[in-house]
PDB file of C-alpha atoms in Angstrom:
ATOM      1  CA  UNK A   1       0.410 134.248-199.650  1.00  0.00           C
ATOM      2  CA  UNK A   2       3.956 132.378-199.996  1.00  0.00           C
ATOM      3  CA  UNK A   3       6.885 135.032-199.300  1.00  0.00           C
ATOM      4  CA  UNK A   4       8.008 136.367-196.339  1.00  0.00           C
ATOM      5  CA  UNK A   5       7.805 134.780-192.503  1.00  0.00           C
ATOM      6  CA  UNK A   6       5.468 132.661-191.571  1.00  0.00           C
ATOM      7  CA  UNK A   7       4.385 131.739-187.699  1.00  0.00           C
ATOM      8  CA  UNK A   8       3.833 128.171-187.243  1.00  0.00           C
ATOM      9  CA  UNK A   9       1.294 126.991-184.626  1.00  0.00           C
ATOM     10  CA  UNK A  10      -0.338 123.852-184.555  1.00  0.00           C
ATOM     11  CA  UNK A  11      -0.327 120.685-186.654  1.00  0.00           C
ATOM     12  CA  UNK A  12      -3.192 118.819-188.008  1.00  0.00           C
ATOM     13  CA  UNK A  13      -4.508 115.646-190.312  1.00  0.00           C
ATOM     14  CA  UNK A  14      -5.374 117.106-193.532  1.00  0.00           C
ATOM     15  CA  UNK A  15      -9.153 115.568-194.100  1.00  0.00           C
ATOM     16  CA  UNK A  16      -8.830 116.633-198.195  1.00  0.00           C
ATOM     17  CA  UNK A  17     -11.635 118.449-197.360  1.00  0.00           C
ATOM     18  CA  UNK A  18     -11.558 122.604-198.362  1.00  0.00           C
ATOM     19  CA  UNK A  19      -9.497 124.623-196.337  1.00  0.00           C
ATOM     20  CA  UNK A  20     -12.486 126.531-195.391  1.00  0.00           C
ATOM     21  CA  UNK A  21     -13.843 123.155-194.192  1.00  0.00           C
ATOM     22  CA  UNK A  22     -11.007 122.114-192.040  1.00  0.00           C
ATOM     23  CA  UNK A  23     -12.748 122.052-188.575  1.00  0.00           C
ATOM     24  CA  UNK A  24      -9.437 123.007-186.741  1.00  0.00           C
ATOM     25  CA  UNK A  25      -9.198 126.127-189.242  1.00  0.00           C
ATOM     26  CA  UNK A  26     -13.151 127.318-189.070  1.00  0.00           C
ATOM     27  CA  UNK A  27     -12.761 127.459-185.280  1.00  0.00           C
ATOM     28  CA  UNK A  28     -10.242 130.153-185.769  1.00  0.00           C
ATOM     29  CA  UNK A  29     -12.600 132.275-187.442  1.00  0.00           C
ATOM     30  CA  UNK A  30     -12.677 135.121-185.163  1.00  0.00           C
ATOM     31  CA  UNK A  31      -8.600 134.663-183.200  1.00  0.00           C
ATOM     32  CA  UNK A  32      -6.019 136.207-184.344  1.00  0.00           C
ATOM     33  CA  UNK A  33      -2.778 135.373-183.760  1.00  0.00           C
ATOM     34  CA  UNK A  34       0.529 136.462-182.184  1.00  0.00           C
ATOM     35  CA  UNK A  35       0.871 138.996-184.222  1.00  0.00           C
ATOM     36  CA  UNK A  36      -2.745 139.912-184.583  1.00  0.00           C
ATOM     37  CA  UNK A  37      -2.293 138.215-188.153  1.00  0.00           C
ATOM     38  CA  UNK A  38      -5.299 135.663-189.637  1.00  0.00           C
ATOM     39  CA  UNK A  39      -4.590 131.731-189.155  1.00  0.00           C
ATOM     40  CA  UNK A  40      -4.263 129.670-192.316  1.00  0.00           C
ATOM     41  CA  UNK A  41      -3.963 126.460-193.773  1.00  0.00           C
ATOM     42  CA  UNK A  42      -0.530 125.192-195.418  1.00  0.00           C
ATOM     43  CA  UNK A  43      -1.328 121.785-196.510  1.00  0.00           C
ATOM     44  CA  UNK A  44       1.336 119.003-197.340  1.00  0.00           C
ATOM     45  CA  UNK A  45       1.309 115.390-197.389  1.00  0.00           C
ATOM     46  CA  UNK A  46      -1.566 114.404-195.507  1.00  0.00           C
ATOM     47  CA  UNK A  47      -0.773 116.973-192.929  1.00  0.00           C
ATOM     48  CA  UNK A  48      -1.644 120.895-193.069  1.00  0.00           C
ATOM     49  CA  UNK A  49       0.064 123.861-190.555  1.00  0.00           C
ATOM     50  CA  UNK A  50      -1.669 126.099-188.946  1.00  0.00           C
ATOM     51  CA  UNK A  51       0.309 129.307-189.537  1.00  0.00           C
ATOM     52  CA  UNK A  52       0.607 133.097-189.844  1.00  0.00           C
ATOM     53  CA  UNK A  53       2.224 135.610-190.996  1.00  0.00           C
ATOM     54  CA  UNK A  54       4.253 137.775-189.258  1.00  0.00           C
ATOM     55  CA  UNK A  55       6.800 140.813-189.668  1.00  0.00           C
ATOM     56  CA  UNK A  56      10.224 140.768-190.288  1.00  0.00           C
ATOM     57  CA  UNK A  57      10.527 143.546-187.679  1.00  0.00           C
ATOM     58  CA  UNK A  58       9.765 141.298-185.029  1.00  0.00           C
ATOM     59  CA  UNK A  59      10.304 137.761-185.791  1.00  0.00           C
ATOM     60  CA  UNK A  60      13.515 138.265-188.237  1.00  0.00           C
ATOM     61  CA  UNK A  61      15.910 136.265-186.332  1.00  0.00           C
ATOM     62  CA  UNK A  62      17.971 138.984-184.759  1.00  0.00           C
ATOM     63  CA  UNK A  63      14.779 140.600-184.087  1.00  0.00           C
ATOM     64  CA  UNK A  64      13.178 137.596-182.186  1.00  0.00           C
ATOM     65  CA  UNK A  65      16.420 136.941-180.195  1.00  0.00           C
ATOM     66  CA  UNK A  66      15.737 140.536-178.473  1.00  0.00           C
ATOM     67  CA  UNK A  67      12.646 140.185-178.043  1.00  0.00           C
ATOM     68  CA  UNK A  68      12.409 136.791-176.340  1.00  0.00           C
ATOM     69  CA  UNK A  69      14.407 138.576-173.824  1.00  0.00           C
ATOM     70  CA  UNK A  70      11.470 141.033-173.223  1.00  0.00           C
ATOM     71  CA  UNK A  71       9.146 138.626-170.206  1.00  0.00           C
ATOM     72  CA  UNK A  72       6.188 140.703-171.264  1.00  0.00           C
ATOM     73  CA  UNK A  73       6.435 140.427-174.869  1.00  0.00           C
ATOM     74  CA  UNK A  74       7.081 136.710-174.696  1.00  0.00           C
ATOM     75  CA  UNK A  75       4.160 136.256-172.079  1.00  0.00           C
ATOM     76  CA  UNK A  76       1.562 138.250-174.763  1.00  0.00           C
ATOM     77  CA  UNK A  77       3.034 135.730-177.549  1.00  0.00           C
ATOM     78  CA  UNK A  78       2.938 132.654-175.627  1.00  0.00           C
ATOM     79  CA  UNK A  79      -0.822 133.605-174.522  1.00  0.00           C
ATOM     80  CA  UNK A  80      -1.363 134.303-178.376  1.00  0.00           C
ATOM     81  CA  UNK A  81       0.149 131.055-179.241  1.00  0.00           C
ATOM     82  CA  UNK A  82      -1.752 129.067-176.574  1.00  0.00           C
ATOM     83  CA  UNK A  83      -5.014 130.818-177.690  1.00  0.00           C
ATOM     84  CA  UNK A  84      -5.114 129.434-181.256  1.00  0.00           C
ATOM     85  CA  UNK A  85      -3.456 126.029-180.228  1.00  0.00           C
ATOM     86  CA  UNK A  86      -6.270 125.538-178.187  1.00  0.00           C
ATOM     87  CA  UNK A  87      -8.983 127.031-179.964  1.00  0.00           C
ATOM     88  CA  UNK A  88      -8.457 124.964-182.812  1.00  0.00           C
ATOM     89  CA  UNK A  89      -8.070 122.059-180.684  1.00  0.00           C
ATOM     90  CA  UNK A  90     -11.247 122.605-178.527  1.00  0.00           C
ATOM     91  CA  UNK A  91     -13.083 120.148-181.503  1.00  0.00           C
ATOM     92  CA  UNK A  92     -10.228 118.223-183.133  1.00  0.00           C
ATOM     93  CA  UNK A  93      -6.650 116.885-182.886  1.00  0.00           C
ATOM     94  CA  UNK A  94      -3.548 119.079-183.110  1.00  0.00           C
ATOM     95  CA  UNK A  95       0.019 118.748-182.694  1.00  0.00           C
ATOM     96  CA  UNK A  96       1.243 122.357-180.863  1.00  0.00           C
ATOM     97  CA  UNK A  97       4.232 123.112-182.397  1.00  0.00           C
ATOM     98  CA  UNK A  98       6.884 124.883-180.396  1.00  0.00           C
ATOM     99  CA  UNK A  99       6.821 128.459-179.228  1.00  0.00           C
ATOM    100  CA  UNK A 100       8.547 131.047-181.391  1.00  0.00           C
ATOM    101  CA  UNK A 101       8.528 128.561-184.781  1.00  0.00           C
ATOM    102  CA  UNK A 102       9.346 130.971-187.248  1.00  0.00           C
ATOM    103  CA  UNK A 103       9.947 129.314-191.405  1.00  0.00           C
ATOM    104  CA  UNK A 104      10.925 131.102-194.322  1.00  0.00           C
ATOM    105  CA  UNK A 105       7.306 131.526-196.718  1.00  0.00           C
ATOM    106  CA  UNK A 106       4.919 128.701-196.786  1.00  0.00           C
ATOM    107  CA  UNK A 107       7.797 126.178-198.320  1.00  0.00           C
ATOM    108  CA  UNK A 108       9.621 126.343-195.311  1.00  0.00           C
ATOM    109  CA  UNK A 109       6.404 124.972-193.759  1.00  0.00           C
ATOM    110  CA  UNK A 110       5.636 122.257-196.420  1.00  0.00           C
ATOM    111  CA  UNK A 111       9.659 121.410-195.701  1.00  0.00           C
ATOM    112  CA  UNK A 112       8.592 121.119-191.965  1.00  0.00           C
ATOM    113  CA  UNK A 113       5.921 119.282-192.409  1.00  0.00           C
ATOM    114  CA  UNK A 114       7.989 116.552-194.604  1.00  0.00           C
ATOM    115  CA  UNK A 115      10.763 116.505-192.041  1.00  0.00           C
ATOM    116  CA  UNK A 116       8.579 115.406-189.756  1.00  0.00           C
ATOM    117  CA  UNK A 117       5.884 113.733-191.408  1.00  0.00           C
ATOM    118  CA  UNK A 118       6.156 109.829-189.637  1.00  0.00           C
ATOM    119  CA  UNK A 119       6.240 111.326-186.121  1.00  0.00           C
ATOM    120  CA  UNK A 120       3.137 114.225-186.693  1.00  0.00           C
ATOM    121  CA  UNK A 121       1.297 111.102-188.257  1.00  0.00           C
ATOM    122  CA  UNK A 122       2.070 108.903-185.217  1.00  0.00           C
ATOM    123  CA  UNK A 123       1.523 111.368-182.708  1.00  0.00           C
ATOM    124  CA  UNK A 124      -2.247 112.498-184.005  1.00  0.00           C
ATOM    125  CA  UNK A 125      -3.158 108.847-184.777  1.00  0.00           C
ATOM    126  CA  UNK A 126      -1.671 108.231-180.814  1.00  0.00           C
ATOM    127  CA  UNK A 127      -3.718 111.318-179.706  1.00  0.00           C
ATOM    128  CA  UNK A 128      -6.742 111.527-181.820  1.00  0.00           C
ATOM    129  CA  UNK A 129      -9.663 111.802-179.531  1.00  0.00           C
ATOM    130  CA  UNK A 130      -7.908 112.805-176.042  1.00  0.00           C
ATOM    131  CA  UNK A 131      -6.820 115.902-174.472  1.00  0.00           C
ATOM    132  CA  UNK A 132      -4.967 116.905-171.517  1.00  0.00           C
ATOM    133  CA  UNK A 133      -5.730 118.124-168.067  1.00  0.00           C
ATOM    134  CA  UNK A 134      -3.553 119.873-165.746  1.00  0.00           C
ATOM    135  CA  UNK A 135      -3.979 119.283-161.989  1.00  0.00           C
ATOM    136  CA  UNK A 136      -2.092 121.208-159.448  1.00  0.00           C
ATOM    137  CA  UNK A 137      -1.977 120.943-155.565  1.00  0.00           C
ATOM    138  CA  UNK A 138      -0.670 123.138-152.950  1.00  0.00           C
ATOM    139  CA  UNK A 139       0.068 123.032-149.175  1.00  0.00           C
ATOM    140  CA  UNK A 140      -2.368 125.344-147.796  1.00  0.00           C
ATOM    141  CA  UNK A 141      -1.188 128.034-145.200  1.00  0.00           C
ATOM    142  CA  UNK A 142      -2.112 126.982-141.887  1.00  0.00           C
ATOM    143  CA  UNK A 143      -4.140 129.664-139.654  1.00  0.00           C
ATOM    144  CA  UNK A 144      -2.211 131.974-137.571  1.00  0.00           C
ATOM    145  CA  UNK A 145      -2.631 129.842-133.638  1.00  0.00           C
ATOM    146  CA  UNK A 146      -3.305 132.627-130.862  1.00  0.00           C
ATOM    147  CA  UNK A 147      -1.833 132.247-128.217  1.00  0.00           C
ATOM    148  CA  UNK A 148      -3.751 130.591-124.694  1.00  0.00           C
ATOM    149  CA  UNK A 149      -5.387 133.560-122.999  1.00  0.00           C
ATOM    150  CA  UNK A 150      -3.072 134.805-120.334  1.00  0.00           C
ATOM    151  CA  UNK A 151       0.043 132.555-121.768  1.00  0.00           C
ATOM    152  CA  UNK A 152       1.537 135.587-123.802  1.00  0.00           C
ATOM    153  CA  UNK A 153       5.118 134.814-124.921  1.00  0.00           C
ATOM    154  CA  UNK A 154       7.321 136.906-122.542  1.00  0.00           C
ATOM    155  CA  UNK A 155      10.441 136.210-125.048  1.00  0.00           C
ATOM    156  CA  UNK A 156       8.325 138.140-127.787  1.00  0.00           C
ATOM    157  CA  UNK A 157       6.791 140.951-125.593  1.00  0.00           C
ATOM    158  CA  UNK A 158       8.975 144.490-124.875  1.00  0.00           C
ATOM    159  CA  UNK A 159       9.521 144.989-121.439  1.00  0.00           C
ATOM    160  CA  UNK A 160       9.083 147.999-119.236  1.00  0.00           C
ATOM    161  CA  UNK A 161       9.790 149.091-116.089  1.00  0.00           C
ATOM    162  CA  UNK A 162       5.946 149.101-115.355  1.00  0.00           C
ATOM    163  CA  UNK A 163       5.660 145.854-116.424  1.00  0.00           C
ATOM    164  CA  UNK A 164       8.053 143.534-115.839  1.00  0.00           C
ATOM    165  CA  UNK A 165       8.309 140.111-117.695  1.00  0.00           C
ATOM    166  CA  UNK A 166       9.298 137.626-115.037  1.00  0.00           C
ATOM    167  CA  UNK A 167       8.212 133.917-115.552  1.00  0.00           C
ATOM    168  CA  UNK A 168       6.731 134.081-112.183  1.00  0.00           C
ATOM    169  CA  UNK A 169       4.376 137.073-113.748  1.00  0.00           C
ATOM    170  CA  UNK A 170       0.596 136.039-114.017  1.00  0.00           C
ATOM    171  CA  UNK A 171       0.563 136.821-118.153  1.00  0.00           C
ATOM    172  CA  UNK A 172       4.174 135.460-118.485  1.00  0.00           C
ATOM    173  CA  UNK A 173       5.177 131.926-120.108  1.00  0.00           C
ATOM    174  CA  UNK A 174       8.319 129.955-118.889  1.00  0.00           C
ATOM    175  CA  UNK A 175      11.284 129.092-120.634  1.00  0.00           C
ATOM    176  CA  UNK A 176      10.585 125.620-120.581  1.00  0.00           C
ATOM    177  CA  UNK A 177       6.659 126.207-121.419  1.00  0.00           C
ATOM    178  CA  UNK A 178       7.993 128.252-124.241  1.00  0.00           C
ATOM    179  CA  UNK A 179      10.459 125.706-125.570  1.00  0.00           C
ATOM    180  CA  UNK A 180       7.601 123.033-125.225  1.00  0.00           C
ATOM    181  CA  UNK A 181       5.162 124.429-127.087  1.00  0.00           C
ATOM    182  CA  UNK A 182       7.742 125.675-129.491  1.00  0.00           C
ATOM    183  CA  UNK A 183       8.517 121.586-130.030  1.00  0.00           C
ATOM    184  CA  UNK A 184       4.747 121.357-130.255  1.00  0.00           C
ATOM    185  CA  UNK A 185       4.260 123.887-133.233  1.00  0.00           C
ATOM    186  CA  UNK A 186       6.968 121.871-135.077  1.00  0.00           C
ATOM    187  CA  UNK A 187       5.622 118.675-134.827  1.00  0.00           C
ATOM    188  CA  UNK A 188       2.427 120.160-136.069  1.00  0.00           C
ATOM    189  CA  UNK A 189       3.584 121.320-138.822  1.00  0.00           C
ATOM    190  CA  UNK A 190       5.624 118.645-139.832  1.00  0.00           C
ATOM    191  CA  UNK A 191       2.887 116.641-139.536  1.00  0.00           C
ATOM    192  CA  UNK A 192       0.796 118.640-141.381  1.00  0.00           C
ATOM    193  CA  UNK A 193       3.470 118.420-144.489  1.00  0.00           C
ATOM    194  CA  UNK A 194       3.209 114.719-144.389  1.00  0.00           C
ATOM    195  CA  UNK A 195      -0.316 114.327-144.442  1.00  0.00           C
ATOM    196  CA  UNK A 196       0.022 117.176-147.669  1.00  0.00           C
ATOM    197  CA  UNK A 197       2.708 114.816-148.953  1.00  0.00           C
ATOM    198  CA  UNK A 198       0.456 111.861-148.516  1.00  0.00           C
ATOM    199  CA  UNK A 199      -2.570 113.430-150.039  1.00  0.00           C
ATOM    200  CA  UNK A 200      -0.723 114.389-152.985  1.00  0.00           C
ATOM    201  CA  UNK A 201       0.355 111.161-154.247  1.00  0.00           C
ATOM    202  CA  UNK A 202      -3.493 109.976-153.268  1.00  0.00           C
ATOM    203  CA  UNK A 203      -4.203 112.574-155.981  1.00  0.00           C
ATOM    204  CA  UNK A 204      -1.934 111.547-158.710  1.00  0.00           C
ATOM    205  CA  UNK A 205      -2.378 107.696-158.172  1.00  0.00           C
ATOM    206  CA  UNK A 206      -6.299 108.295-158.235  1.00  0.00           C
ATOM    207  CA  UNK A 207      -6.046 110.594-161.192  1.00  0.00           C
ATOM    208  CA  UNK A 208      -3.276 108.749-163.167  1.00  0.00           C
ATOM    209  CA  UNK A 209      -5.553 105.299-162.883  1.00  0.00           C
ATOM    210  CA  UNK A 210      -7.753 107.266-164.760  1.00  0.00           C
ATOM    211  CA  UNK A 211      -5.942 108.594-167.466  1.00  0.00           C
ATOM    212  CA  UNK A 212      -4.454 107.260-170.770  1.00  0.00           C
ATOM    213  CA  UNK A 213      -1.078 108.678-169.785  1.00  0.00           C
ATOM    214  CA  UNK A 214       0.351 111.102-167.053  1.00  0.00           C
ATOM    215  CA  UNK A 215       3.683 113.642-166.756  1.00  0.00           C
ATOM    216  CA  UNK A 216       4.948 115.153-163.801  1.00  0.00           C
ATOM    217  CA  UNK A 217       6.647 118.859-163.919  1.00  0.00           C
ATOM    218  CA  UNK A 218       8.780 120.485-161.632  1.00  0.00           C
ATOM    219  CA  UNK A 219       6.788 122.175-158.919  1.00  0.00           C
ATOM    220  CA  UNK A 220       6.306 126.097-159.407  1.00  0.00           C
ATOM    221  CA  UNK A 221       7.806 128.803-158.741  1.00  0.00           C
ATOM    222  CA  UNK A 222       6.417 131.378-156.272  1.00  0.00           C
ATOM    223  CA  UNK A 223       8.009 134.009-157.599  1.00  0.00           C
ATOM    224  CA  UNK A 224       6.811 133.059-161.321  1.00  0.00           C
ATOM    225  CA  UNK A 225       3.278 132.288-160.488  1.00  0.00           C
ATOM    226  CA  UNK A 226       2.760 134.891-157.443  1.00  0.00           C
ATOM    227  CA  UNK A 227       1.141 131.773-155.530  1.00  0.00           C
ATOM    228  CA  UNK A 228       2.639 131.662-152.172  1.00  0.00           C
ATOM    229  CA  UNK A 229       1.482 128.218-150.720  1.00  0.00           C
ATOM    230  CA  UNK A 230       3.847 125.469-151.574  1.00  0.00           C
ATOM    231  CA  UNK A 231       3.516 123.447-154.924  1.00  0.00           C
ATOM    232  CA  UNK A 232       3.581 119.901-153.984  1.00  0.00           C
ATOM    233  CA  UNK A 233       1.564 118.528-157.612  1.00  0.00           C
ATOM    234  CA  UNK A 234       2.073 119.966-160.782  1.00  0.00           C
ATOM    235  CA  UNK A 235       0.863 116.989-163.451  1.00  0.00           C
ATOM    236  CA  UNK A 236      -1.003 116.448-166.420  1.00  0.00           C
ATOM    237  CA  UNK A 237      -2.674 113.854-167.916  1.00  0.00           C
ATOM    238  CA  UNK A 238      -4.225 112.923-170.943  1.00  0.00           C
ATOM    239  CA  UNK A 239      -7.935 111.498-170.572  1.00  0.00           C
ATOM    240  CA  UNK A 240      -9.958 110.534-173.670  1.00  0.00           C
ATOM    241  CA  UNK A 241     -12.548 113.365-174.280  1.00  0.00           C
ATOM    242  CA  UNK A 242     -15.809 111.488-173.479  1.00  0.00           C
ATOM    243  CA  UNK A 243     -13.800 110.810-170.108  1.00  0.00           C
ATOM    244  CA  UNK A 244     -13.127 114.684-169.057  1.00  0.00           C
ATOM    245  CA  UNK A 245     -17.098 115.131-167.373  1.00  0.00           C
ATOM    246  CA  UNK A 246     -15.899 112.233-164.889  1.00  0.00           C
ATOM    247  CA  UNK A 247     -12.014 113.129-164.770  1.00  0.00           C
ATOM    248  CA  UNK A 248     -13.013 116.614-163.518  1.00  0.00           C
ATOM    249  CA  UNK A 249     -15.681 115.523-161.358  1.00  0.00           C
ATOM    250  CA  UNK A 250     -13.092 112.724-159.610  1.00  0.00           C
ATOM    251  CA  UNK A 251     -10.510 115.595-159.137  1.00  0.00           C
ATOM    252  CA  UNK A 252     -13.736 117.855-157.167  1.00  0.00           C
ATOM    253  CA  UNK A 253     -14.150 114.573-154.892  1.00  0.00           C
ATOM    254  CA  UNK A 254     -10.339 114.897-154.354  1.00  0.00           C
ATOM    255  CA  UNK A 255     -10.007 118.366-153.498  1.00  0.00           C
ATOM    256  CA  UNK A 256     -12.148 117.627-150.596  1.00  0.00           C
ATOM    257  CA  UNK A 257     -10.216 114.431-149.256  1.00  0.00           C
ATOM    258  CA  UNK A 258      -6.756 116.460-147.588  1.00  0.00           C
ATOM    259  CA  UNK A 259      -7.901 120.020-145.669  1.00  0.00           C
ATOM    260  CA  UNK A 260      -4.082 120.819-145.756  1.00  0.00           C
ATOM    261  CA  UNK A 261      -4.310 120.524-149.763  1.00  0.00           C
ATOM    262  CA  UNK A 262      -6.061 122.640-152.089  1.00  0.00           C
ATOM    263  CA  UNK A 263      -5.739 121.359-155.221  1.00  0.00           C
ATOM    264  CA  UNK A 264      -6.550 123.697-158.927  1.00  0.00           C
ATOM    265  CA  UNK A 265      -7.962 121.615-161.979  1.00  0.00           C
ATOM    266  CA  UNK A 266      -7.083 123.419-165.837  1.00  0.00           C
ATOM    267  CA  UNK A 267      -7.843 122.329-168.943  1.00  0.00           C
ATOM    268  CA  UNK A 268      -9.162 120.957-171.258  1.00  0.00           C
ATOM    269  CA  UNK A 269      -6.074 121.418-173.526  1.00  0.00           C
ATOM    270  CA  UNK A 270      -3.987 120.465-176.669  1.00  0.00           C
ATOM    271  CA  UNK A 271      -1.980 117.855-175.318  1.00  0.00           C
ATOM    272  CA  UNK A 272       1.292 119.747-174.697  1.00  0.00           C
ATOM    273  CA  UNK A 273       2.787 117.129-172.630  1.00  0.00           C
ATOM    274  CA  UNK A 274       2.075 114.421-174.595  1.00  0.00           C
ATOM    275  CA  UNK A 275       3.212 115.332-177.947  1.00  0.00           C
ATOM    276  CA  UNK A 276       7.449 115.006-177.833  1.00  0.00           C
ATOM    277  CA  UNK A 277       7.325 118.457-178.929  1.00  0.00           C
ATOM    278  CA  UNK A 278      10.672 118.466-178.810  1.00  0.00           C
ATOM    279  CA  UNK A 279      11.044 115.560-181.491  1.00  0.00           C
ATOM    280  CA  UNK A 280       8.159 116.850-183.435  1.00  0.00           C
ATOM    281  CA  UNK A 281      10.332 120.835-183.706  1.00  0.00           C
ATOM    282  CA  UNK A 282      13.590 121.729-185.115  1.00  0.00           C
ATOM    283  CA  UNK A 283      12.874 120.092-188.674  1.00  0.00           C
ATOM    284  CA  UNK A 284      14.653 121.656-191.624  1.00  0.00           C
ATOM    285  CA  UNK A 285      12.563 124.858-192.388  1.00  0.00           C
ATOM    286  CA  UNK A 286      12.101 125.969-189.248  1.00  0.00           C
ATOM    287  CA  UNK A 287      13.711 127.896-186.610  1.00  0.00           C
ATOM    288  CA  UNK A 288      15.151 126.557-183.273  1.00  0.00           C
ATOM    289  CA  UNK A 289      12.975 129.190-181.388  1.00  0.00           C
ATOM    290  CA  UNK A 290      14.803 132.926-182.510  1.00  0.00           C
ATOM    291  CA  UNK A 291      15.362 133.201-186.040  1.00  0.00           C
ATOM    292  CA  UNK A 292      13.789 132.300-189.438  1.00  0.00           C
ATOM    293  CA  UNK A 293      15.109 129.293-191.387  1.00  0.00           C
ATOM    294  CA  UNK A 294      17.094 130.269-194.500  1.00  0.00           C
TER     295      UNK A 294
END
């Protein structure tokens, strides 16, 4: 197996043991990859690949340019691709090469893996032994207030003739009452956002005193992750593995501190954020993220 296009996934040490033997390769045993394709070994330097091949059809570089413009296809690769990063990092040290890292044949790979050979090595002697966590929190919705019993809201009720909507009427509000609880309702809720925007950094400082490292991402979007409360968290952090039992048991204390905050532990994972994947891609004999390397 050395012609044609090869997938690249993950990054590891090379042990010298057999390829069989490689503990990030014999986890793979039973995944498949993003194109349903067997994970193998391309070994080089010190280092070995994690790769697969995959068909012209689809991951030639005109080909790939299309499809990365198809949100379902990319979604079932980037699953595919996070599936065997992780797998094969559950029990060892990888390096998750970027999405869509397409080389010519497995000399394209060994050319990748010489490329970048001094910052692979540096980053799995940096991150031998950790992994990453992701944390989110969100402002919760608060519940719907009813209003007072008999203090209906005359300005959102239809009038009739039979029942006219005066503020001297027994189920009628004022103007003024209106406008003041109106004020109330704000303050409330603004309130309530700073005590979300309080407990938030309480989360990140706790967390991040406990971790090796931590990165902050942009917030999500609702409209991306169909989550309708407001993102105010979105962080990972890297935590030594014989750390995680009391990382995620200090983030289950947390999510109890702040009612207005309901905060959504992931992980264990590669350690995406921590890796400079975009120094550690876009070595000679690779592709950029749409196209094979010629």
């Amino acid at each position: 197996m050395t012609d044609g296009l090869r997938y690249a996934y993950a990054v590891v040490r090379d042990t010298g043991a057999p390829e069989a033997a490689l503990d990030a390769l014999t986890a793979l045993d039973e995944v498949t990859g993003v194109a349903d394709e067997s994970v193998y070994a391309v070994r080089h330097l010190g280092l070995a690949v994690l790769a697969g091949a995959v068909p012209a059809e689809d991951y030639g570089e005109g080909s790939l340019r299309e499809r990365l413009e198809d949100m379902a296809w990319l979604e079932k690769m980037a699953r595919a691709h996070q599936r065997v990063v992780d797998t094969a990092g559950a029990e060892s040290c990888v390096i998750p090469v970027r999405l869509a890292t397409v080389c010519h044949g497995d000399e394209g790979l060994r050319r990748m893996l010489a490329t970048g050979r001094e910052r692979f090595a540096s980053a799995l002697d940096r991150l031998e032994g950790r992994v990453e966590w992701g944390v989110k929190a969100y402002a919760t919705q608060p519940a719907a207030e009813k209003p007072p019993a008999g203090t209906a809201n005359a300005a959102d009720a239809p009038s009739t003739p039979d029942a006219p909507s005066t503020p001297d009427s027994p189920g009628a509000m004022s103007g003024r009452d209106y406008l003041r609880r109106r004020k109330a309702q704000r303050q409330a809720a603004e309130q309530r956002w700073g005590d979300t925007e309080e407990g938030a950094r309480l989360v990140h400082d706790t967390l991040s005193g406990l971790a090796e490292q931590s990165r902050l991402h942009p917030p999500q979007d609702p409209r991306l992750s169909g989550i309708s409360d407001r993102n105010v968290l979105n962080a990972a952090y890297l935590v030594r593995r014989e750390d995680s039992a009391d990382f995620a048991e200090r983030v289950g204390a947390l999510a109890g501190r702040t009612p207005a905050l309901r905060v959504e532990l992931t992980g264990p994972w590669a350690p995406y954020s921590f890796t400079a994947m975009d120094e550690t891609s876009g070595a000679e004999g690779e592709t950029e993220s749409a196209g094979a390397e010629g």
